């Protein structure tokens, strides 16, 4: 191992002299504590290193060892249900080894070295194999079967492959490469986090990532393989949305990256996910989840790495042909970590002190999402969706991180503090948010929910827009001076907001709504709207009409269990009965003779 | 052996540069002996070959370039702890100021602490009754939470913080608890208010105080909260106590930090505060919580005054991004004579959801507060409408909401400085106020609870 010498220590930045063979992004070990660091700048004989652990107590003259390899993650069985820090150190194993507090210089392998996995081969010995070809499977949890693939870049003839139980380091077979040498195949391999894993080609998303969150699925859907962002001021609900997505999104694998946020939020996931069951499989949600936790008080450089660690693990599962979703909370903390390192390197600052390459880094990150034809001869299709929270100062959307993100992502869920103050959750502003996937996903939705769903949804969105205009007028002249028809628009729009869009993440029924139930709920509101329009035309008194009792039934419908969908739909009959009754009474008033007769 | 250097080459603001040093480590504690024999302390901010940049903890008056003797102590800043620390008062640097003897420490702890492994944390879920309806009912505090008070100059945050410290209890339990109080740059009067309150209630016996007042050197404040939290961690995780930490005023702390950053000529972030303010504050606020298998806990109530009452000011903003909610004081309500002048709409406790409900507070709590919020929000809208159109022009329902929100502020939020409401009183009061609205408006309340608590039908 080549050795250099520390020259300068300034926070997480260490400058070393004499690391002659170091390459950019190589991992080095600093001092005899062997603190992990990464070369981020090379100038003559000097290498600038960002250190992923606390640097207190380091000083000039201490040794720096180069490893000659870039920052990489271990990929193989054992990832699921793990919780890692930003550079894939297993936090549970570290706790077992060193106690409740994280001390520096501790290391533990990311994947358990002792555990044996049952490997069932599917590839045939003697065939030509390439990177991405499936060799066999390991049932990792009852929800996830890992496909063990030929690592990217490896090709040749499959010389051996065995069934049996193996640790991640024991050979399961071998490939004879073109030069005649034999390469052992293991259950695990490594991949550098800053390089995206290869795939054949990208295709555009056409299936919705169903999240069970009504405002998202109905109004601003995310495609499988798509990208979205959730910007908003503190306390507006970014984390709750990310948690809801991690819980209920119909992805096969979830990678949740807690990047520079609160420790308790990770604990929340750790304690809650084993208890929650996946609506599809009935199994605990944790069995499809990988957690990366580099909380705000953990070293800032490892925070910078955490999003890359997360997305690389996600790409690995995507390569197996799975639909994977990555939540990154919060990408602003990642950007701030970049800014801090850049400042210490005394780089020329761009906007708000962020480095000039901020936009490029953000774009590169989101570009790793996508629906793809995976590497390998099978032509598997995989999808990697990414949702990033953004935490702009003061909630100001002109923030460089928000702006750079909006340039690349296709879905914008804009959280507004005014809505959060009113406890309208999710506080997604229905007027300013957008999804650029809507059109691509509609053909699928037409098939599953029918044309009427699209029509109903568009009508609902139009009503909300109309509401905003009418509210302006009403503020000036008073609601009373609006026409009855306009007041109906206000009534229906309020109902859409309160009875459909408003969704309580902490209510056992309300927390998740299937698409079928979403359609049923919206159809009740729109049905009432249609019937009321009719009643107004038939001269029913608006004040009486707007006070119909069935309103309350509609308001409570979202709390009815999924299995009672029939009962939800049956509320339509109550609507008809009540409105018919009102229409009939008016008709009776106008034609008293008929009424007398009956 | 400790070497001494006489090679100081520069003193700029709170920073000094020492040259030709050897074996100096980053963050190492430094002692500077002035020609007068006085000892100052500092820490290594950066070390580049044989040059060490030192941040002084006590300001630079009297430090002279050629004659100050600089010693590097080979360790970080530490504080001595022992069970006898309870009842003691220190200055912002951890030196006794109560005239008592030097503490004989059982251990010396690095004041920077180490991050709690997220796997080791236990989720805070034990309800703390503060006796304030606006907190207990709507923004519930739980053990291990960090819940700041965002205030402004002249607002009664000392009263409120002291009242919380006085009244806070976990129902049905008598456990050993302690208060750690860190004052940073507050006035003598304000500090004295807290001290006399602690004395009056006897809390002083179980309190540890760190006092850096307005006329003490600003730069000293940098280590004050970390000393306080190190002691809190000792009490909580070694002596099994439930510790309430009050840090006031964080704004003064941040200003000291800005001063150092400016002296280093760092690229400033928003409004001149350093770009790493978020990370720095996180290393303070994240030192709250619970640890699995440990009896004790640390609950933090940092207090900060928002410059110009602006909550988008970086100090308030970044605090809000780290803490688990916030209690926001409103000058407008204060002017109307409401105590505590808490803007409940903008206030939030993020951990309330797991700290309330059956077995913790009461089964109807969640539905009740959702409904109260919705009704209050609607009432506020009615007030806005009334400003434009006049109260008489409001519809019957809007009128009901209009009156509801007034009652809510005057009876629910408002209470006396000695008034300690139980959670049952708070919840019942909520229903009583809601009953001024029609039952059909209780859309956020489950039918079961509507019958039981709103309509008060027997089950
Ligand atoms: N869908 C929801 N249902 C009920 N409550 C919600 C919902 N979304 C948010 N909340 C409430 O808002 C609070 C704040 O939400 P959250 O922690 O997600 O904010 P955030 O935007 O992530 O803030 P920060 O940027 O500070 O991390 C939650 O603790 C919860 O009380
Ligand atoms: Mg959050």
Tab-separated table of C-alpha atoms and ligand atoms in Angstrom, chain A residues 238-239 261-262 265 329, chain B residues 350, ligand 2:
chain	number	residue	atom	x	y	z
A	238	UNK	CA	-41.966	16.346	2.816
A	239	UNK	CA	-40.879	13.546	5.077
A	261	UNK	CA	-32.113	14.726	8.394
A	262	UNK	CA	-33.334	13.664	11.829
A	265	UNK	CA	-37.193	9.833	11.501
A	329	UNK	CA	-34.746	13.127	2.109
B	350	UNK	CA	-44.116	16.405	14.794
C	2	LIG	MG1	-38.521	16.271	6.747
